[in-house]
Amino acid sequence: PHSSRGLRSQCTVGQAQGGGDAIAGEAQTGTLRYLLARPVGRTHLLLAKLVTVVAFVLSFGTSKTAVILLMLLIWIIAGMFMETGPNIVVLGPLLYPLAQKIGMDPIHFCVFMITTLGLGFITPPFGLNLFVMAGLTRTPIPAIARQALPFVRAMLIVSAVIGFVPQISLFALGR
């Protein structure tokens, strides 16, 4: 059996079912289990810090620009450390009241959140997809991170535009 940072991967199953590809895949799964389990266990710490940051920003007022930039920053950072599903469950209810305060449409809020969390997945140095690519290609993470930077820049621009131009999210609904 192969072990990755204390989390046991079931490589013996892959060997019994026929091959090296299964073993490599299971080794990858073990690495991903570690990367995903580590931050989920610390969600309560992240939330406490996040509530403090949100309260601090709101103490200066609820400028639409400040709230959108705050959401953008929070979602990028959270997207680097946790999968989209847990982030939606944790951050959606926390940040949606802010969106309501600035008059953000619920659909616009959701499109903005999902797009920006996706950006966090590829943002160096901790974006989860960087680790996936490193494992699949056997390329060091810094090399992958350098190659990801143009995509990060492009997605940052797209996320910011979506955040500040609600019509992009709402045109199909006729809102």
PDB file of C-alpha atoms in Angstrom:
ATOM      1  CA  PRO A   1       0.000   0.000   0.000  1.00  0.00           C
ATOM      2  CA  HIS A   2       1.042   3.551  -0.714  1.00  0.00           C
ATOM      3  CA  SER A   3       0.596   6.251   1.836  1.00  0.00           C
ATOM      4  CA  SER A   4       0.525   9.987   1.320  1.00  0.00           C
ATOM      5  CA  ARG A   5       1.094  12.168   4.365  1.00  0.00           C
ATOM      6  CA  GLY A   6      -0.668   9.793   6.698  1.00  0.00           C
ATOM      7  CA  LEU A   7      -3.706   9.178   4.515  1.00  0.00           C
ATOM      8  CA  ARG A   8      -3.839   5.618   3.288  1.00  0.00           C
ATOM      9  CA  SER A   9      -4.468   5.059  -0.399  1.00  0.00           C
ATOM     10  CA  GLN A  10      -5.834   1.760  -1.616  1.00  0.00           C
ATOM     11  CA  CYS A  11      -3.128   0.835  -4.151  1.00  0.00           C
ATOM     12  CA  THR A  12      -3.478  -2.852  -3.433  1.00  0.00           C
ATOM     13  CA  VAL A  13      -6.961  -2.699  -4.981  1.00  0.00           C
ATOM     14  CA  GLY A  14      -5.493  -1.098  -8.113  1.00  0.00           C
ATOM     15  CA  GLN A  15      -2.832  -3.803  -8.329  1.00  0.00           C
ATOM     16  CA  ALA A  16      -5.410  -6.564  -8.009  1.00  0.00           C
ATOM     17  CA  GLN A  17      -7.583  -5.013 -10.705  1.00  0.00           C
ATOM     18  CA  GLY A  18      -4.791  -4.725 -13.139  1.00  0.00           C
ATOM     19  CA  GLY A  19      -2.136  -2.238 -13.396  1.00  0.00           C
ATOM     20  CA  GLY A  20       0.214   0.574 -12.883  1.00  0.00           C
ATOM     21  CA  ASP A  21      -2.222   3.255 -14.072  1.00  0.00           C
ATOM     22  CA  ALA A  22      -4.561   2.380 -11.225  1.00  0.00           C
ATOM     23  CA  ILE A  23      -1.663   2.636  -8.777  1.00  0.00           C
ATOM     24  CA  ALA A  24      -0.662   6.071 -10.068  1.00  0.00           C
ATOM     25  CA  GLY A  25      -4.291   7.203  -9.932  1.00  0.00           C
ATOM     26  CA  GLU A  26      -4.679   6.021  -6.380  1.00  0.00           C
ATOM     27  CA  ALA A  27      -1.467   7.765  -5.368  1.00  0.00           C
ATOM     28  CA  GLN A  28      -2.922  10.966  -6.840  1.00  0.00           C
ATOM     29  CA  THR A  29      -6.167  10.402  -4.965  1.00  0.00           C
ATOM     30  CA  GLY A  30      -4.231  10.017  -1.720  1.00  0.00           C
ATOM     31  CA  THR A  31      -2.481  13.326  -2.301  1.00  0.00           C
ATOM     32  CA  LEU A  32      -5.762  15.045  -3.116  1.00  0.00           C
ATOM     33  CA  ARG A  33      -7.434  13.577  -0.034  1.00  0.00           C
ATOM     34  CA  TYR A  34      -4.719  15.147   2.082  1.00  0.00           C
ATOM     35  CA  LEU A  35      -4.965  18.519   0.322  1.00  0.00           C
ATOM     36  CA  LEU A  36      -8.735  18.617   0.655  1.00  0.00           C
ATOM     37  CA  ALA A  37      -9.043  17.222   4.185  1.00  0.00           C
ATOM     38  CA  ARG A  38      -6.449  19.514   5.730  1.00  0.00           C
ATOM     39  CA  PRO A  39      -8.286  22.844   5.235  1.00  0.00           C
ATOM     40  CA  VAL A  40     -11.772  21.435   5.798  1.00  0.00           C
ATOM     41  CA  GLY A  41     -10.761  20.545   9.344  1.00  0.00           C
ATOM     42  CA  ARG A  42      -9.835  24.179   9.934  1.00  0.00           C
ATOM     43  CA  THR A  43     -12.977  25.727   8.477  1.00  0.00           C
ATOM     44  CA  HIS A  44     -14.074  27.133  11.840  1.00  0.00           C
ATOM     45  CA  LEU A  45     -10.781  29.070  12.111  1.00  0.00           C
ATOM     46  CA  LEU A  46     -11.184  30.434   8.594  1.00  0.00           C
ATOM     47  CA  LEU A  47     -14.746  31.492   9.362  1.00  0.00           C
ATOM     48  CA  ALA A  48     -13.764  33.311  12.551  1.00  0.00           C
ATOM     49  CA  LYS A  49     -11.091  35.270  10.694  1.00  0.00           C
ATOM     50  CA  LEU A  50     -13.449  35.931   7.808  1.00  0.00           C
ATOM     51  CA  VAL A  51     -16.191  37.321  10.040  1.00  0.00           C
ATOM     52  CA  THR A  52     -13.599  39.633  11.610  1.00  0.00           C
ATOM     53  CA  VAL A  53     -12.406  40.842   8.188  1.00  0.00           C
ATOM     54  CA  VAL A  54     -15.964  41.395   6.948  1.00  0.00           C
ATOM     55  CA  ALA A  55     -16.873  43.327  10.107  1.00  0.00           C
ATOM     56  CA  PHE A  56     -13.721  45.442   9.767  1.00  0.00           C
ATOM     57  CA  VAL A  57     -14.461  46.334   6.142  1.00  0.00           C
ATOM     58  CA  LEU A  58     -18.091  47.124   6.940  1.00  0.00           C
ATOM     59  CA  SER A  59     -17.006  49.452   9.743  1.00  0.00           C
ATOM     60  CA  PHE A  60     -15.901  51.842   6.976  1.00  0.00           C
ATOM     61  CA  GLY A  61     -19.319  51.689   5.299  1.00  0.00           C
ATOM     62  CA  THR A  62     -20.860  49.543   2.605  1.00  0.00           C
ATOM     63  CA  SER A  63     -19.467  51.013  -0.567  1.00  0.00           C
ATOM     64  CA  LYS A  64     -20.463  48.836  -3.498  1.00  0.00           C
ATOM     65  CA  THR A  65     -16.891  48.850  -4.825  1.00  0.00           C
ATOM     66  CA  ALA A  66     -15.404  47.888  -1.442  1.00  0.00           C
ATOM     67  CA  VAL A  67     -17.872  45.024  -0.955  1.00  0.00           C
ATOM     68  CA  ILE A  68     -17.289  43.623  -4.463  1.00  0.00           C
ATOM     69  CA  LEU A  69     -13.511  43.810  -4.012  1.00  0.00           C
ATOM     70  CA  LEU A  70     -13.829  42.168  -0.584  1.00  0.00           C
ATOM     71  CA  MET A  71     -15.876  39.324  -2.072  1.00  0.00           C
ATOM     72  CA  LEU A  72     -13.382  38.918  -4.904  1.00  0.00           C
ATOM     73  CA  LEU A  73     -10.465  38.691  -2.472  1.00  0.00           C
ATOM     74  CA  ILE A  74     -12.211  36.319  -0.054  1.00  0.00           C
ATOM     75  CA  TRP A  75     -13.350  33.963  -2.813  1.00  0.00           C
ATOM     76  CA  ILE A  76      -9.938  33.833  -4.482  1.00  0.00           C
ATOM     77  CA  ILE A  77      -8.206  33.016  -1.203  1.00  0.00           C
ATOM     78  CA  ALA A  78     -10.864  30.498  -0.144  1.00  0.00           C
ATOM     79  CA  GLY A  79     -10.812  28.910  -3.610  1.00  0.00           C
ATOM     80  CA  MET A  80      -7.088  28.273  -3.247  1.00  0.00           C
ATOM     81  CA  PHE A  81      -7.589  26.179  -0.121  1.00  0.00           C
ATOM     82  CA  MET A  82     -10.964  24.458  -0.392  1.00  0.00           C
ATOM     83  CA  GLU A  83     -13.196  22.940  -3.033  1.00  0.00           C
ATOM     84  CA  THR A  84     -16.053  24.954  -4.500  1.00  0.00           C
ATOM     85  CA  GLY A  85     -18.840  23.003  -2.740  1.00  0.00           C
ATOM     86  CA  PRO A  86     -17.723  23.656   0.848  1.00  0.00           C
ATOM     87  CA  ASN A  87     -16.894  27.253  -0.057  1.00  0.00           C
ATOM     88  CA  ILE A  88     -20.409  27.818  -1.369  1.00  0.00           C
ATOM     89  CA  VAL A  89     -21.936  26.294   1.758  1.00  0.00           C
ATOM     90  CA  VAL A  90     -19.703  28.300   4.109  1.00  0.00           C
ATOM     91  CA  LEU A  91     -19.219  31.606   2.290  1.00  0.00           C
ATOM     92  CA  GLY A  92     -22.532  31.955   0.466  1.00  0.00           C
ATOM     93  CA  PRO A  93     -24.639  32.580   3.592  1.00  0.00           C
ATOM     94  CA  LEU A  94     -21.902  34.719   5.113  1.00  0.00           C
ATOM     95  CA  LEU A  95     -21.465  37.063   2.140  1.00  0.00           C
ATOM     96  CA  TYR A  96     -24.975  37.090   0.664  1.00  0.00           C
ATOM     97  CA  PRO A  97     -26.282  39.633   3.227  1.00  0.00           C
ATOM     98  CA  LEU A  98     -23.489  41.962   2.072  1.00  0.00           C
ATOM     99  CA  ALA A  99     -24.593  41.457  -1.522  1.00  0.00           C
ATOM    100  CA  GLN A 100     -28.154  42.319  -0.531  1.00  0.00           C
ATOM    101  CA  LYS A 101     -26.952  45.479   1.233  1.00  0.00           C
ATOM    102  CA  ILE A 102     -25.384  46.775  -1.965  1.00  0.00           C
ATOM    103  CA  GLY A 103     -28.375  45.714  -4.079  1.00  0.00           C
ATOM    104  CA  MET A 104     -26.688  42.806  -5.864  1.00  0.00           C
ATOM    105  CA  ASP A 105     -29.068  40.435  -7.641  1.00  0.00           C
ATOM    106  CA  PRO A 106     -28.983  36.861  -6.215  1.00  0.00           C
ATOM    107  CA  ILE A 107     -28.177  35.363  -9.647  1.00  0.00           C
ATOM    108  CA  HIS A 108     -25.381  37.879 -10.162  1.00  0.00           C
ATOM    109  CA  PHE A 109     -24.026  37.037  -6.698  1.00  0.00           C
ATOM    110  CA  CYS A 110     -23.961  33.314  -7.503  1.00  0.00           C
ATOM    111  CA  VAL A 111     -22.342  33.711 -10.940  1.00  0.00           C
ATOM    112  CA  PHE A 112     -19.725  36.032  -9.445  1.00  0.00           C
ATOM    113  CA  MET A 113     -19.030  33.607  -6.580  1.00  0.00           C
ATOM    114  CA  ILE A 114     -18.688  30.490  -8.755  1.00  0.00           C
ATOM    115  CA  THR A 115     -16.454  32.247 -11.300  1.00  0.00           C
ATOM    116  CA  THR A 116     -14.168  33.673  -8.639  1.00  0.00           C
ATOM    117  CA  LEU A 117     -13.915  30.415  -6.687  1.00  0.00           C
ATOM    118  CA  GLY A 118     -12.818  28.789  -9.968  1.00  0.00           C
ATOM    119  CA  LEU A 119     -10.071  31.392 -10.200  1.00  0.00           C
ATOM    120  CA  GLY A 120      -8.815  30.327  -6.769  1.00  0.00           C
ATOM    121  CA  PHE A 121      -8.406  26.762  -8.049  1.00  0.00           C
ATOM    122  CA  ILE A 122      -5.555  27.823 -10.348  1.00  0.00           C
ATOM    123  CA  THR A 123      -4.053  30.659  -8.299  1.00  0.00           C
ATOM    124  CA  PRO A 124      -0.463  30.027  -7.138  1.00  0.00           C
ATOM    125  CA  PRO A 125       0.905  28.995  -4.735  1.00  0.00           C
ATOM    126  CA  PHE A 126      -1.910  26.878  -3.230  1.00  0.00           C
ATOM    127  CA  GLY A 127      -4.504  26.438  -5.988  1.00  0.00           C
ATOM    128  CA  LEU A 128      -5.673  22.830  -5.851  1.00  0.00           C
ATOM    129  CA  ASN A 129      -5.499  22.350  -9.616  1.00  0.00           C
ATOM    130  CA  LEU A 130      -1.779  23.187  -9.527  1.00  0.00           C
ATOM    131  CA  PHE A 131      -1.240  20.128  -7.331  1.00  0.00           C
ATOM    132  CA  VAL A 132      -3.373  17.985  -9.624  1.00  0.00           C
ATOM    133  CA  MET A 133      -1.345  19.039 -12.677  1.00  0.00           C
ATOM    134  CA  ALA A 134       1.947  18.536 -10.841  1.00  0.00           C
ATOM    135  CA  GLY A 135       0.944  14.991  -9.991  1.00  0.00           C
ATOM    136  CA  LEU A 136      -0.345  14.156 -13.457  1.00  0.00           C
ATOM    137  CA  THR A 137       2.564  15.635 -15.387  1.00  0.00           C
ATOM    138  CA  ARG A 138       5.317  15.047 -12.811  1.00  0.00           C
ATOM    139  CA  THR A 139       6.255  18.708 -13.241  1.00  0.00           C
ATOM    140  CA  PRO A 140       7.282  20.821 -10.229  1.00  0.00           C
ATOM    141  CA  ILE A 141       4.562  23.123  -8.913  1.00  0.00           C
ATOM    142  CA  PRO A 142       6.613  26.341  -9.445  1.00  0.00           C
ATOM    143  CA  ALA A 143       6.925  25.521 -13.157  1.00  0.00           C
ATOM    144  CA  ILE A 144       3.185  24.907 -13.434  1.00  0.00           C
ATOM    145  CA  ALA A 145       2.452  28.069 -11.452  1.00  0.00           C
ATOM    146  CA  ARG A 146       4.499  30.152 -13.896  1.00  0.00           C
ATOM    147  CA  GLN A 147       2.541  28.691 -16.796  1.00  0.00           C
ATOM    148  CA  ALA A 148      -0.760  29.321 -14.992  1.00  0.00           C
ATOM    149  CA  LEU A 149      -0.140  33.048 -14.420  1.00  0.00           C
ATOM    150  CA  PRO A 150      -1.536  34.258 -17.781  1.00  0.00           C
ATOM    151  CA  PHE A 151      -4.727  32.275 -17.103  1.00  0.00           C
ATOM    152  CA  VAL A 152      -4.921  33.674 -13.573  1.00  0.00           C
ATOM    153  CA  ARG A 153      -4.637  37.230 -14.946  1.00  0.00           C
ATOM    154  CA  ALA A 154      -7.324  36.562 -17.558  1.00  0.00           C
ATOM    155  CA  MET A 155      -9.685  34.977 -15.033  1.00  0.00           C
ATOM    156  CA  LEU A 156      -9.077  37.810 -12.566  1.00  0.00           C
ATOM    157  CA  ILE A 157     -10.133  40.324 -15.195  1.00  0.00           C
ATOM    158  CA  VAL A 158     -13.191  38.229 -16.093  1.00  0.00           C
ATOM    159  CA  SER A 159     -14.189  37.835 -12.428  1.00  0.00           C
ATOM    160  CA  ALA A 160     -13.790  41.558 -11.766  1.00  0.00           C
ATOM    161  CA  VAL A 161     -15.823  42.459 -14.848  1.00  0.00           C
ATOM    162  CA  ILE A 162     -18.562  40.016 -13.802  1.00  0.00           C
ATOM    163  CA  GLY A 163     -18.524  41.506 -10.306  1.00  0.00           C
ATOM    164  CA  PHE A 164     -18.846  45.099 -11.472  1.00  0.00           C
ATOM    165  CA  VAL A 165     -21.082  44.576 -14.543  1.00  0.00           C
ATOM    166  CA  PRO A 166     -24.180  42.664 -13.439  1.00  0.00           C
ATOM    167  CA  GLN A 167     -25.681  42.699 -16.951  1.00  0.00           C
ATOM    168  CA  ILE A 168     -23.172  40.016 -17.973  1.00  0.00           C
ATOM    169  CA  SER A 169     -24.711  37.609 -15.455  1.00  0.00           C
ATOM    170  CA  LEU A 170     -28.296  38.659 -15.973  1.00  0.00           C
ATOM    171  CA  PHE A 171     -28.715  39.225 -19.748  1.00  0.00           C
ATOM    172  CA  ALA A 172     -30.089  35.740 -20.428  1.00  0.00           C
ATOM    173  CA  LEU A 173     -32.761  36.245 -17.762  1.00  0.00           C
ATOM    174  CA  GLY A 174     -33.858  39.571 -19.185  1.00  0.00           C
ATOM    175  CA  ARG A 175     -33.192  41.362 -15.893  1.00  0.00           C
TER     176      ARG A 175
END
